[in-house]
Amino acid sequence: MSATALAAAALLVGCGTSGAHHEAADKPAAISAESDSPYRGTAVAPGFAKPDLNLTDTTGKPYDLRKQTAGKTTLVFFGYTNCPDVCPTTMGDISAALAKQPQAVRDNVQVVFVTTDPERDTPAGLGKWLKSFGPNFTGLSGDLAKVKKAALGVGISVEDPKKHHDGTVTSDHGTQVIAFTPKDNKGRVVYTHGTTVDDFAHDLPLLTKNTR
């Protein structure tokens, strides 16, 4: 995938939108795809810096993303629990892929779900929702401005939640998963919507070895 294609993909919104995709006012970072990659996801160069993001985890405690995931393969996704499609499907696919891994791989993978709807996704609510996906999943909630800035830093567009006439709320956001490798904490691989369980399962052992 070209840098242009990746930038365009980053602007797609996938949850609760009746299929209409549009662009946010701010433009996310562009990156270049690496050729001859061993990954089924899109390997990128020079790689994203892990967001300097301090929010609240599902136990109500402060969570420093950089510090508390240092040295682990970390998959970061921005979404919300009331998402009708992409968010639960993506978390479910990663959970299924982790179930296929030996314990050594599972022990070295952390999945961080950052809510784009913090008003409704309380820490307790996030914890309840993520529990079904397994112990590798951590939920973060907090200031939306911080979340949007962190998302843009890794090429993902997040917009303010929208309240509709019927009382429902939707949160438009990019649907990529960013994988950060353990030795350098860089975002090296991007997974777009449509990545399969087998794709994640193939890549997880490579990510834990910091394969580039």
C-alpha positions as a printed Julia matrix, in Angstrom:
212×3 Matrix{Float64}:
   0.0     0.0    0.0
   1.38    3.43  -0.91
   1.78    6.33   1.5
  -1.09    8.08  -0.27
  -3.32    5.06   0.14
  -2.41    4.75   3.8
  -3.19    8.39   4.41
  -6.55    7.98   2.72
  -7.3     4.83   4.71
  -6.51    6.68   7.91
  -9.33    9.12   7.2
 -12.0     6.48   6.77
 -14.52    6.22   9.55
 -16.21    2.94  10.18
 -18.46    2.81  13.24
 -22.1     3.79  13.32
 -22.03    5.87  10.16
 -24.57    4.32   7.79
 -21.71    3.67   5.41
 -20.88    7.33   4.77
 -17.17    8.06   4.99
 -15.8    11.56   5.28
 -12.7    13.46   6.33
 -11.88   15.17   9.6
 -10.7    18.77   9.61
  -7.19   17.82  10.71
  -5.03   15.67   8.5
  -3.29   12.68  10.09
   0.34   11.79   9.61
   1.42   10.17   6.36
   3.8     7.22   6.24
   5.44    5.03   3.64
   4.88    1.31   3.21
   7.88   -1.01   3.31
   8.4    -3.54   0.53
   9.36   -7.19   1.08
   7.76   -7.25   4.51
   7.22  -10.56   6.36
   3.97   -9.19   7.77
   0.49   -9.6    6.37
  -0.34   -6.2    7.79
   1.21   -3.14   6.15
   4.75   -2.57   7.47
   5.58    1.13   7.55
   8.68    3.28   7.72
  10.04    5.06   9.63
   7.41    3.9   12.1
   5.19    5.82  14.49
   6.31    6.96  17.91
   4.13    5.42  20.59
   1.7     8.14  21.75
   2.61    9.99  24.91
  -0.83    9.35  26.33
  -1.9     9.38  29.98
  -5.49    8.31  30.59
  -7.52    6.18  33.04
  -7.63    2.38  32.85
 -10.6     0.13  33.58
  -9.77   -0.01  37.29
  -9.89    3.77  37.57
  -6.13    4.13  37.89
  -3.86    6.42  35.83
  -2.31    4.66  32.85
   0.8     5.87  31.04
   0.69    4.18  27.63
   4.41    4.47  26.95
   5.58    3.33  30.35
   3.07    0.58  31.01
   3.42   -1.12  27.63
   7.19   -0.71  27.3
   8.91   -3.91  26.22
   5.71   -5.57  24.98
   4.16   -5.96  21.57
   1.31   -3.48  21.81
  -1.73   -3.29  19.53
  -3.54    0.06  19.8
  -7.08    0.66  18.55
  -9.32    3.73  18.86
 -13.04    2.98  19.09
 -16.06    2.82  21.41
 -18.14    0.12  23.1
 -21.47    1.06  21.48
 -19.99    0.63  18.01
 -22.34   -1.63  16.03
 -19.77   -3.3   13.82
 -16.05   -2.7   13.41
 -14.97   -2.3   17.04
 -16.31   -5.56  18.49
 -15.39   -7.45  15.32
 -11.8    -6.23  15.39
 -11.37   -6.98  19.1
 -12.92  -10.4   18.57
 -10.57  -11.19  15.69
  -7.51  -10.22  17.73
  -8.79  -12.28  20.66
  -9.25  -15.31  18.39
  -5.76  -14.81  16.94
  -4.25  -14.65  20.44
  -6.0   -17.91  21.34
  -4.02  -19.61  18.57
  -0.67  -18.52  20.05
   1.64  -20.32  22.46
   1.74  -18.91  25.97
   5.08  -17.19  25.35
   3.52  -15.05  22.62
   0.33  -14.31  24.58
   2.41  -13.21  27.57
   4.13  -10.59  25.43
   1.13   -8.99  23.71
  -0.95   -6.15  25.1
  -4.04   -4.83  23.31
  -5.0    -1.26  24.23
  -8.5    -0.06  23.34
  -8.73    3.74  23.61
 -12.31    4.98  23.7
 -13.4     7.74  21.35
 -16.58    8.2   23.4
 -15.32    8.86  26.94
 -18.57   10.45  28.12
 -20.36    7.09  27.83
 -17.43    4.68  28.05
 -16.6     4.9   31.73
 -13.65    2.88  33.05
 -16.03    0.35  34.62
 -18.08    0.07  31.44
 -14.97   -0.42  29.34
 -13.74   -3.1   31.7
 -17.0    -5.02  31.5
 -17.05   -4.82  27.7
 -13.42   -5.88  27.23
 -13.55   -8.73  29.74
 -15.04  -11.11  27.19
 -12.05  -10.65  24.88
  -9.5   -11.88  27.41
  -6.81  -10.74  29.84
  -4.61   -9.17  27.15
  -7.07   -6.3   26.64
  -6.79   -2.97  28.45
  -9.27   -0.12  28.07
  -8.41    3.56  28.41
 -10.78    6.47  28.9
 -10.2    10.18  29.39
  -9.95   13.6   27.8
 -11.12   13.4   24.2
  -8.78   16.16  23.03
  -5.83   14.05  24.2
  -7.26   11.0   22.46
  -7.76   12.84  19.16
  -4.22   14.23  19.26
  -2.75   10.8   20.01
  -4.77    9.21  17.21
  -3.65   11.77  14.64
  -0.06   11.13  15.69
  -0.41    7.55  14.45
  -2.36    8.42  11.3
  -5.89    7.88  12.59
  -8.77   10.34  12.38
 -11.15   10.66  15.35
 -14.12   13.01  15.44
 -16.32   14.23  18.28
 -19.26   11.92  19.08
 -22.51   12.93  17.41
 -25.91   12.84  19.12
 -28.81   12.0   16.81
 -32.52   12.83  16.96
 -33.38    9.29  18.05
 -31.11    9.59  21.06
 -28.32    7.42  19.7
 -24.7     8.52  19.71
 -22.1     7.6   17.1
 -18.36    8.15  17.17
 -16.62    8.37  13.81
 -13.06    7.1   13.83
 -10.45    5.35  11.73
 -10.52    1.58  11.99
  -6.82    0.74  11.93
  -4.92   -1.26  14.5
  -1.36    0.0   15.03
   1.19   -2.6   16.18
   4.15   -1.38  18.23
   7.13   -3.71  18.45
   8.71   -4.43  21.85
  12.37   -3.52  21.44
  11.96   -0.03  20.04
   8.3     0.77  20.93
   7.72    1.95  17.35
   4.47    1.54  15.45
   5.76   -0.71  12.68
   2.64   -2.38  11.22
  -0.82   -1.06  10.34
  -3.86   -3.35  10.1
  -6.83   -1.96   8.21
 -10.46   -3.06   8.39
 -10.8    -6.48   6.79
  -7.69   -8.0    8.35
  -8.52  -11.62   9.15
  -7.94  -13.74  12.25
  -5.36  -15.72  10.28
  -3.54  -12.52   9.32
  -3.26  -11.44  12.96
  -2.3   -14.96  14.01
   0.47  -15.06  11.4
   1.92  -11.71  12.46
   1.76  -11.86  16.25
   4.82  -14.13  16.7
   6.8   -11.94  14.28
   5.81   -8.81  16.16
   6.94  -10.24  19.49
  10.35  -10.89  17.93
  10.51   -7.29  16.67
  10.8    -8.57  13.1
  11.13   -5.72  10.6
